[in-house]
mmCIF file of C-alpha atoms in Angstrom:
data_model
loop_
_atom_site.group_PDB
_atom_site.id
_atom_site.type_symbol
_atom_site.label_atom_id
_atom_site.label_comp_id
_atom_site.label_asym_id
_atom_site.label_seq_id
_atom_site.Cartn_x
_atom_site.Cartn_y
_atom_site.Cartn_z
ATOM 1 C CA MET H 1 -0.019 -0.013 0.071
ATOM 2 C CA LYS H 2 1.227 3.430 -0.845
ATOM 3 C CA TYR H 3 0.858 6.815 0.838
ATOM 4 C CA TYR H 4 -0.586 9.682 -1.149
ATOM 5 C CA LEU H 5 -0.544 13.317 -0.490
ATOM 6 C CA LEU H 6 -3.757 15.414 -1.160
ATOM 7 C CA SER H 7 -2.907 18.885 -1.280
ATOM 8 C CA VAL H 8 -5.453 21.519 -0.900
ATOM 9 C CA MET H 9 -4.860 24.518 -3.260
ATOM 10 C CA GLN H 10 -6.252 27.659 -1.378
ATOM 11 C CA PRO H 11 -6.927 30.828 -3.579
ATOM 12 C CA ALA H 12 -5.380 33.901 -2.490
ATOM 13 C CA GLY H 13 -7.484 36.850 -1.184
ATOM 14 C CA GLU H 14 -10.301 37.063 1.319
ATOM 15 C CA PRO H 15 -11.601 33.845 2.955
ATOM 16 C CA PRO H 16 -15.248 32.587 2.545
ATOM 17 C CA ALA H 17 -18.079 33.994 4.733
ATOM 18 C CA PRO H 18 -18.231 32.374 8.292
ATOM 19 C CA GLU H 19 -21.440 30.262 7.236
ATOM 20 C CA VAL H 20 -19.597 28.999 4.150
ATOM 21 C CA LEU H 21 -16.682 27.962 6.319
ATOM 22 C CA ALA H 22 -18.994 26.433 8.686
ATOM 23 C CA GLU H 23 -20.172 24.197 6.015
ATOM 24 C CA ILE H 24 -16.873 23.278 4.668
ATOM 25 C CA GLY H 25 -15.900 22.463 8.172
ATOM 26 C CA LYS H 26 -18.746 19.923 8.406
ATOM 27 C CA ASN H 27 -17.943 18.447 5.248
ATOM 28 C CA LEU H 28 -14.387 17.894 6.049
ATOM 29 C CA ASP H 29 -15.240 16.373 9.336
ATOM 30 C CA HIS H 30 -17.443 13.861 7.601
ATOM 31 C CA PHE H 31 -14.615 13.335 4.760
ATOM 32 C CA HIS H 32 -12.044 12.663 7.694
ATOM 33 C CA GLN H 33 -14.334 10.326 9.713
ATOM 34 C CA GLU H 34 -14.956 8.363 6.333
ATOM 35 C CA LEU H 35 -10.987 8.085 5.859
ATOM 36 C CA ARG H 36 -10.764 6.821 9.521
ATOM 37 C CA GLU H 37 -13.328 4.218 9.035
ATOM 38 C CA ALA H 38 -11.765 2.935 5.701
ATOM 39 C CA GLY H 39 -8.464 2.696 7.453
ATOM 40 C CA ALA H 40 -7.044 5.116 5.024
ATOM 41 C CA TRP H 41 -6.446 8.077 7.537
ATOM 42 C CA VAL H 42 -3.024 8.868 8.239
ATOM 43 C CA PHE H 43 -2.930 12.643 8.879
ATOM 44 C CA ALA H 44 -4.605 15.881 7.781
ATOM 45 C CA GLY H 45 -4.325 19.597 8.781
ATOM 46 C CA GLY H 46 -4.470 23.204 7.452
ATOM 47 C CA LEU H 47 -1.785 25.703 7.134
ATOM 48 C CA HIS H 48 -1.642 29.344 8.157
ATOM 49 C CA GLY H 49 -1.421 31.748 5.074
ATOM 50 C CA PRO H 50 1.663 32.001 3.082
ATOM 51 C CA GLU H 51 2.454 35.420 4.929
ATOM 52 C CA SER H 52 3.281 33.402 7.952
ATOM 53 C CA SER H 53 6.017 31.473 6.170
ATOM 54 C CA THR H 54 9.720 31.600 6.381
ATOM 55 C CA VAL H 55 12.019 30.528 3.719
ATOM 56 C CA LEU H 56 15.573 29.427 4.170
ATOM 57 C CA ARG H 57 17.688 29.418 1.206
ATOM 58 C CA PRO H 58 21.301 27.923 1.180
ATOM 59 C CA ARG H 59 23.920 30.574 -0.044
ATOM 60 C CA ASP H 60 27.747 30.380 -0.177
ATOM 61 C CA GLY H 61 27.937 27.917 2.743
ATOM 62 C CA ASP H 62 25.288 29.751 5.017
ATOM 63 C CA VAL H 63 21.595 30.016 5.211
ATOM 64 C CA LEU H 64 19.556 33.171 4.123
ATOM 65 C CA ILE H 65 16.433 33.645 6.105
ATOM 66 C CA THR H 66 13.626 35.365 4.518
ATOM 67 C CA ASP H 67 10.104 36.226 5.819
ATOM 68 C CA GLY H 68 7.157 35.639 3.525
ATOM 69 C CA PRO H 69 6.108 33.263 0.762
ATOM 70 C CA TYR H 70 9.014 32.000 -1.798
ATOM 71 C CA ALA H 71 6.811 33.016 -4.552
ATOM 72 C CA GLU H 72 3.684 35.181 -5.239
ATOM 73 C CA GLY H 73 0.670 33.447 -6.732
ATOM 74 C CA LYS H 74 -2.925 33.181 -7.157
ATOM 75 C CA GLU H 75 -3.147 29.926 -5.193
ATOM 76 C CA HIS H 76 -1.055 28.584 -2.382
ATOM 77 C CA LEU H 77 -0.875 25.319 -0.199
ATOM 78 C CA GLY H 78 -3.916 25.759 2.212
ATOM 79 C CA GLY H 79 -3.744 22.143 3.709
ATOM 80 C CA ILE H 80 -2.619 18.601 3.526
ATOM 81 C CA CYS H 81 -4.008 15.143 3.856
ATOM 82 C CA LEU H 82 -1.899 12.024 3.897
ATOM 83 C CA VAL H 83 -3.715 8.803 3.012
ATOM 84 C CA ARG H 84 -3.148 5.248 2.456
ATOM 85 C CA ALA H 85 -4.347 3.914 -0.737
ATOM 86 C CA PRO H 86 -3.489 0.799 -2.595
ATOM 87 C CA ASP H 87 -2.993 2.611 -5.906
ATOM 88 C CA LEU H 88 -3.493 6.004 -7.779
ATOM 89 C CA ASP H 89 -7.079 5.250 -8.795
ATOM 90 C CA ALA H 90 -7.986 4.841 -5.001
ATOM 91 C CA ALA H 91 -6.169 7.785 -4.010
ATOM 92 C CA LEU H 92 -7.868 9.908 -6.587
ATOM 93 C CA ASP H 93 -11.208 8.504 -5.334
ATOM 94 C CA TRP H 94 -10.150 10.291 -2.128
ATOM 95 C CA GLY H 95 -9.084 13.316 -3.851
ATOM 96 C CA ARG H 96 -12.525 13.708 -5.377
ATOM 97 C CA LYS H 97 -14.208 13.620 -1.992
ATOM 98 C CA ALA H 98 -11.510 16.153 -0.622
ATOM 99 C CA ALA H 99 -12.577 18.416 -3.614
ATOM 100 C CA LEU H 100 -15.994 18.094 -2.874
ATOM 101 C CA ALA H 101 -15.677 18.573 0.921
ATOM 102 C CA THR H 102 -13.337 21.587 0.830
ATOM 103 C CA THR H 103 -14.672 23.118 -2.580
ATOM 104 C CA LEU H 104 -11.025 23.579 -3.685
ATOM 105 C CA PRO H 105 -8.744 22.106 -6.224
ATOM 106 C CA ILE H 106 -6.892 19.097 -4.950
ATOM 107 C CA GLU H 107 -3.578 17.969 -6.023
ATOM 108 C CA VAL H 108 -2.717 14.137 -5.523
ATOM 109 C CA ARG H 109 0.845 12.953 -5.501
ATOM 110 C CA PRO H 110 2.418 9.537 -4.407
ATOM 111 C CA PHE H 111 5.127 9.386 -2.023
ATOM 112 C CA MET H 112 8.357 8.053 -3.249
ATOM 113 C CA GLY H 113 8.803 4.389 -2.149
ATOM 114 C CA GLU H 114 6.421 1.745 -0.679
ATOM 115 C CA ALA H 115 4.831 2.343 2.678
ATOM 116 C CA ALA H 116 5.985 -0.096 5.597
ATOM 117 C CA ASP H 117 2.586 -1.220 6.848
#
């Protein structure tokens, strides 16, 4: 069984209205419970906005530290969910459910190597 990362692509700008966020939260709780019941749950969580990031770049044998995101963009990584799935098709099924729960684009990527279960 492999591990797959479901990345939530958050649009830049104002967050949705509180009632919309509340509905998304309920949908995510249901999605996470479904993952647990299927034995596919590994980890999930949201991230603070890109303005809270710190970037470390190697430079001439030292490390340069910069506040803020590495790159400006219309979307940023808003959260991640790590799932167990036997193959890409199963991971894509979970990704579809995540997209419906979050109302946001979801990127699905396999981890390198095999999971040790």
